[in-house]
Every structure is written in structure tokens, then in C-alpha cells.
XYZ file of C-alpha atoms in Angstrom:
295
model
C 81.145 -73.390 81.709
C 78.079 -73.785 79.394
C 78.002 -76.821 77.037
C 78.487 -76.133 73.337
C 75.278 -75.375 71.396
C 75.944 -77.742 68.470
C 76.397 -81.205 69.879
C 77.159 -84.201 67.712
C 74.938 -87.284 67.810
C 77.628 -89.231 69.514
C 77.078 -87.251 72.697
C 73.465 -88.620 73.029
C 72.700 -92.340 73.239
C 69.046 -91.647 72.418
C 70.062 -89.887 69.233
C 72.437 -92.704 68.398
C 69.695 -95.315 68.862
C 67.331 -93.268 66.741
C 69.868 -92.866 63.967
C 70.657 -96.558 64.105
C 66.991 -97.555 63.929
C 66.522 -95.206 60.996
C 69.318 -96.925 59.138
C 67.881 -100.339 59.974
C 64.415 -99.355 58.744
C 65.846 -97.892 55.563
C 67.947 -100.920 54.861
C 65.031 -103.229 55.713
C 62.781 -101.324 53.346
C 65.333 -101.585 50.571
C 65.715 -105.307 51.165
C 61.950 -105.880 51.222
C 61.605 -103.886 48.019
C 64.364 -105.853 46.363
C 62.801 -109.163 47.432
C 59.400 -108.076 46.117
C 60.966 -106.946 42.874
C 62.724 -110.270 42.441
C 59.511 -112.157 43.272
C 57.485 -110.130 40.790
C 60.097 -110.819 38.114
C 60.985 -114.467 38.651
C 57.991 -115.849 40.604
C 54.768 -113.929 39.928
C 52.485 -116.413 41.772
C 54.482 -116.035 44.969
C 54.442 -112.279 44.522
C 50.639 -112.363 44.155
C 50.369 -114.284 47.427
C 52.550 -111.749 49.235
C 50.634 -108.859 47.728
C 47.290 -110.362 48.827
C 48.621 -110.833 52.353
C 49.612 -107.195 52.675
C 46.316 -106.136 51.064
C 44.384 -108.053 53.728
C 46.321 -106.205 56.406
C 46.159 -102.716 54.936
C 42.589 -102.735 53.547
C 40.776 -102.381 56.929
C 43.165 -99.623 57.912
C 42.622 -97.831 54.608
C 38.854 -98.266 54.887
C 38.809 -96.807 58.403
C 40.897 -93.844 57.325
C 38.670 -93.272 54.303
C 35.504 -93.489 56.450
C 36.911 -91.047 58.990
C 38.001 -88.679 56.219
C 34.600 -88.774 54.501
C 32.827 -88.305 57.858
C 34.896 -85.262 58.725
C 34.460 -83.865 55.226
C 30.682 -84.406 55.329
C 30.147 -82.981 58.812
C 29.409 -79.406 57.598
C 26.874 -80.737 55.074
C 25.217 -82.865 57.770
C 24.909 -79.909 60.134
C 23.510 -77.755 57.339
C 20.980 -80.425 56.352
C 19.906 -80.829 59.996
C 19.028 -77.151 60.341
C 17.406 -77.111 56.891
C 15.218 -80.084 57.851
C 14.180 -78.403 61.103
C 13.265 -75.210 59.267
C 11.295 -77.214 56.701
C 9.454 -79.092 59.461
C 8.506 -75.825 61.159
C 7.250 -74.438 57.854
C 5.193 -77.566 57.183
C 3.693 -77.519 60.687
C 2.697 -73.899 60.224
C 1.206 -74.696 56.833
C -0.782 -77.619 58.285
C -2.143 -75.386 61.073
C -3.191 -72.752 58.528
C -4.823 -75.415 56.352
C -6.747 -76.792 59.341
C -8.017 -73.290 60.122
C -9.147 -72.833 56.529
C -10.873 -76.228 56.552
C -12.690 -75.367 59.801
C -13.848 -72.036 58.347
C -14.970 -73.744 55.173
C -16.981 -76.298 57.155
C -18.593 -73.546 59.213
C -19.538 -71.602 56.086
C -20.867 -74.782 54.503
C -23.098 -75.447 57.504
C -24.342 -71.836 57.555
C -25.064 -71.926 53.831
C -26.904 -75.230 54.190
C -29.097 -73.844 56.987
C -29.721 -70.623 55.092
C -30.801 -72.580 52.027
C -33.144 -74.631 54.187
C -34.575 -71.430 55.731
C -35.054 -69.957 52.276
C -37.008 -73.046 51.278
C -39.204 -72.624 54.368
C -39.627 -68.925 53.607
C -40.677 -69.698 50.056
C -43.612 -71.803 51.290
C -44.475 -69.546 54.245
C -46.669 -66.501 53.808
C -46.231 -65.051 57.288
C -42.421 -64.668 57.447
C -41.248 -61.344 58.918
C -37.442 -61.502 58.625
C -34.499 -63.897 58.663
C -31.807 -62.760 61.095
C -28.852 -64.059 63.057
C -29.048 -65.295 66.629
C -25.956 -63.604 68.043
C -25.822 -65.304 71.453
C -27.657 -67.668 73.768
C -27.483 -68.547 77.465
C -26.323 -72.137 77.001
C -24.699 -72.403 80.442
C -27.759 -71.324 82.454
C -31.033 -72.997 83.349
C -32.773 -69.918 81.934
C -32.516 -70.207 78.189
C -32.660 -67.021 76.135
C -31.198 -65.886 72.845
C -30.668 -62.510 71.185
C -31.777 -61.823 67.634
C -30.027 -59.056 65.673
C -33.315 -57.653 64.398
C -35.867 -55.610 66.297
C -38.863 -53.317 66.027
C -37.343 -51.373 63.138
C -37.397 -54.657 61.197
C -41.063 -55.271 62.221
C -40.202 -57.807 64.911
C -42.854 -57.748 67.634
C -43.368 -59.328 71.024
C -45.064 -62.739 70.870
C -43.881 -63.716 67.387
C -42.580 -67.230 66.818
C -38.895 -67.820 65.996
C -37.898 -70.930 64.087
C -35.254 -72.476 61.899
C -35.688 -75.020 59.148
C -35.534 -77.966 61.566
C -38.221 -76.654 63.885
C -39.383 -74.170 66.503
C -36.769 -72.239 68.485
C -38.779 -69.974 70.733
C -40.835 -66.816 71.048
C -39.969 -63.103 71.049
C -40.522 -61.633 74.533
C -38.741 -58.245 74.268
C -37.808 -55.935 71.415
C -35.603 -52.907 70.888
C -34.960 -51.008 67.645
C -32.393 -53.506 66.313
C -32.463 -56.473 68.695
C -34.992 -58.855 70.159
C -34.873 -61.226 73.107
C -36.087 -64.744 72.436
C -37.376 -67.186 75.058
C -36.203 -70.603 73.885
C -38.626 -73.529 74.033
C -36.235 -75.389 76.370
C -36.602 -72.692 79.065
C -38.691 -73.747 82.097
C -41.103 -70.834 81.446
C -41.835 -71.965 77.897
C -45.100 -73.801 77.188
C -45.966 -74.706 73.611
C -49.289 -76.287 72.566
C -48.456 -79.274 70.367
C -50.091 -82.297 68.810
C -48.794 -85.770 68.012
C -48.440 -86.342 64.294
C -49.572 -89.971 64.232
C -52.969 -89.441 65.870
C -53.389 -85.699 66.529
C -53.344 -86.081 70.323
C -53.024 -82.595 71.915
C -50.248 -82.026 74.425
C -48.099 -79.340 76.027
C -44.320 -79.200 75.511
C -42.619 -77.542 78.472
C -38.924 -76.702 78.778
C -36.816 -78.422 81.408
C -33.831 -76.039 81.468
C -31.385 -78.822 80.594
C -31.782 -78.815 76.824
C -34.773 -81.187 76.766
C -38.573 -80.936 76.930
C -41.326 -82.492 78.995
C -44.387 -83.458 76.941
C -47.677 -83.944 78.783
C -51.066 -84.794 77.385
C -53.502 -81.865 77.464
C -56.634 -82.775 79.412
C -56.206 -86.525 78.948
C -54.957 -89.191 81.302
C -53.332 -92.572 80.848
C -51.965 -91.631 77.457
C -49.128 -93.750 76.109
C -46.022 -92.107 74.687
C -43.682 -94.017 72.462
C -40.023 -93.248 71.815
C -39.894 -91.657 68.377
C -43.275 -89.858 68.630
C -43.119 -86.554 66.743
C -44.890 -83.448 68.032
C -45.619 -80.285 66.059
C -47.270 -77.014 66.960
C -51.039 -77.262 67.017
C -51.920 -73.590 66.559
C -53.966 -73.611 69.759
C -53.842 -70.266 71.504
C -53.244 -68.300 68.331
C -49.521 -67.678 68.934
C -47.474 -70.344 67.178
C -48.350 -71.215 63.591
C -49.401 -74.868 63.262
C -47.323 -77.762 61.956
C -43.881 -76.493 63.024
C -41.756 -79.413 64.328
C -41.173 -79.092 68.076
C -39.986 -82.305 69.709
C -39.264 -86.004 69.391
C -39.849 -88.367 72.324
C -36.767 -90.205 73.552
C -37.998 -91.748 76.828
C -41.431 -92.125 78.380
C -42.284 -91.760 82.067
C -45.391 -92.367 84.130
C -47.580 -89.494 82.927
C -45.271 -87.624 80.573
C -42.426 -88.113 78.148
C -38.966 -86.631 77.794
C -38.312 -85.289 74.322
C -35.473 -83.633 72.489
C -36.159 -80.414 70.573
C -36.358 -80.640 66.810
C -34.077 -77.600 66.512
C -30.791 -77.986 68.373
C -30.455 -74.904 70.634
C -26.687 -75.344 70.950
C -25.990 -74.803 67.258
C -28.192 -71.830 66.432
C -26.985 -69.290 63.915
C -29.823 -68.032 61.700
C -33.516 -67.972 62.451
C -36.742 -66.801 60.857
C -39.387 -64.727 62.643
C -43.037 -65.445 61.796
C -46.170 -63.433 62.397
C -48.375 -64.274 65.353
C -50.761 -66.952 64.247
C -54.409 -65.931 64.402
C -56.750 -68.785 63.544
C -59.631 -67.878 61.273
C -62.682 -66.697 63.220
C -65.593 -69.039 63.597
C -68.382 -68.377 61.123
C -71.120 -66.203 62.536
C -74.546 -67.823 62.808
C -76.914 -67.045 59.971
C -80.390 -65.825 60.979
C -83.374 -67.830 59.861
C -86.726 -66.406 58.783
C -88.206 -67.518 62.075
C -85.647 -65.372 63.999
C -83.609 -68.257 65.373
C -79.920 -68.490 64.533
C -78.459 -71.631 63.061
């Protein structure tokens, strides 16, 4: 037969113990409250001591509960701030990258403008300028050193004309088409430029090495001394390159020649000016004398 559904507490010792403990706790609480009430009424100092004791016990527990509660309550805000900070960092990184690109472009434009202004100053004092154009490419990775100018025969560029920038000589036009021209750079092994030393006028030949530098050798003289820092300019000999264009600066001297760096850096070319072929003035013709002999 099934046991009745509604059982009294007396049928369970566990329930009896629980009910008994509940009564004990209730009675104990009432007694403690009564004692505290009597202490607060008749002996306030003792009551203050008891209150401080319980405060010392309950304060850490209350603090831990408050900390846990505030941490749980602030968790959504912390997660939201984390993702907001990440998004802000990504935006700032992107902005920094864009700013760096703008700064690089600005520096490039500044350098181009500076070189163009320098070329304009050279053009203002030069009477044989043909055109100022852009060097669109150069063979920097090869021992043969050429460049392409975006101006050609339609712009009056001709074979043999000198190409320079403000800092010095770049090369010589060797081929032309309607809108482009091929330039042999002075650092090419096939390039030979008649030059002279500025401090004493000593004639020499500047020949390309193919590695970005020049070999300078004295023309027709032996046992000539080169000094680091010697400056060489075009001499005008041969009637191709106009005189007094900076060509090279000696950096080391060898036994019978010197290694020099070009005045115009071939690795940073952008704009260049083409000049007419230099033709030195003809020698004066001899004047006849009354006796028939020329002087």
C-alpha cells in the first residue's frame, strides 16, 4: 500500500532536526537582539565595542560582495570599451598611414619643385637651352647606363645635344624619335667627356665606369697629381658639350687616374634640360698684307 502523500514532520528525523535548528536560530536571534538592545540602552560603550567587533567581521565580506557586484555590473561597459578602443586604434593607424603617404608625396613635390627652380635659374642665364623635359626612366641596374627623355625631334631635340640638370652634366642625346630621346649617361662606359680642372685648368677626360662613378685621366700629360675634392667641368673641347658645366668631383686618386663621383646624381633624376651642341667660335682668318703674305 502506498504511503500517504501528506506526511507530518514527525515522520522524518531530518525534518525534525531542521525544524528544531530553525527554532534555535530564531530564539538565539531574539536573545542576541534583546541583549544588544539592553546594551545600547544601559551601557552604550559596551554596545559600541560589540558593534565595532561585528563591523570588523562583516566589512570585508560586504566589500567583497560590493566589488563582485560592481564588477559584474561593469562587465558590459568594459567589453564595449574594449571594442571601441580597438576600433579607435585601427582608425588612428589608418590615419597615420594616410598622413605618412601625404608627407612622402609632399616631400617628393618639394624636391621636384626645388630642382625645377634651379633648372629655371640655369635656363635664365643660358642662351642655348632647347627644352626642359622629364627623364622618365633610366637603366640603374645595368652596367650600360641610359635614360629616356620625354621630348624628341618634334620638340627640336637632336642627336649629340648635351643633357644636364642644375647640379651638372647628365649625358648626351644619342637617339631621337618624335616625342622621346635616348640619353647616354656620363657614367656609362662608352661616355667620354672632355673636362678641365677648375683650380688650374688642367685638361682631362672623364670616362664612365658603369658603377655610378667616373674615371678621370689627364689628357696628354703624365705624372699629374689628383687631389680628393678636385672639381672638373666641361672644357668645350670637341665642340659638343658647352663649357663650364660641372661634371665630377674626385674622391680617391690612383696611380695615373682618379675616381670621381658625378656632380649630378644619376639615381635621382627627374627633370633635365637639353642644350644646343656647342660650336666654339671659329678662329679668325688671317688678314692679307700689302706684300701678299698673311699675318
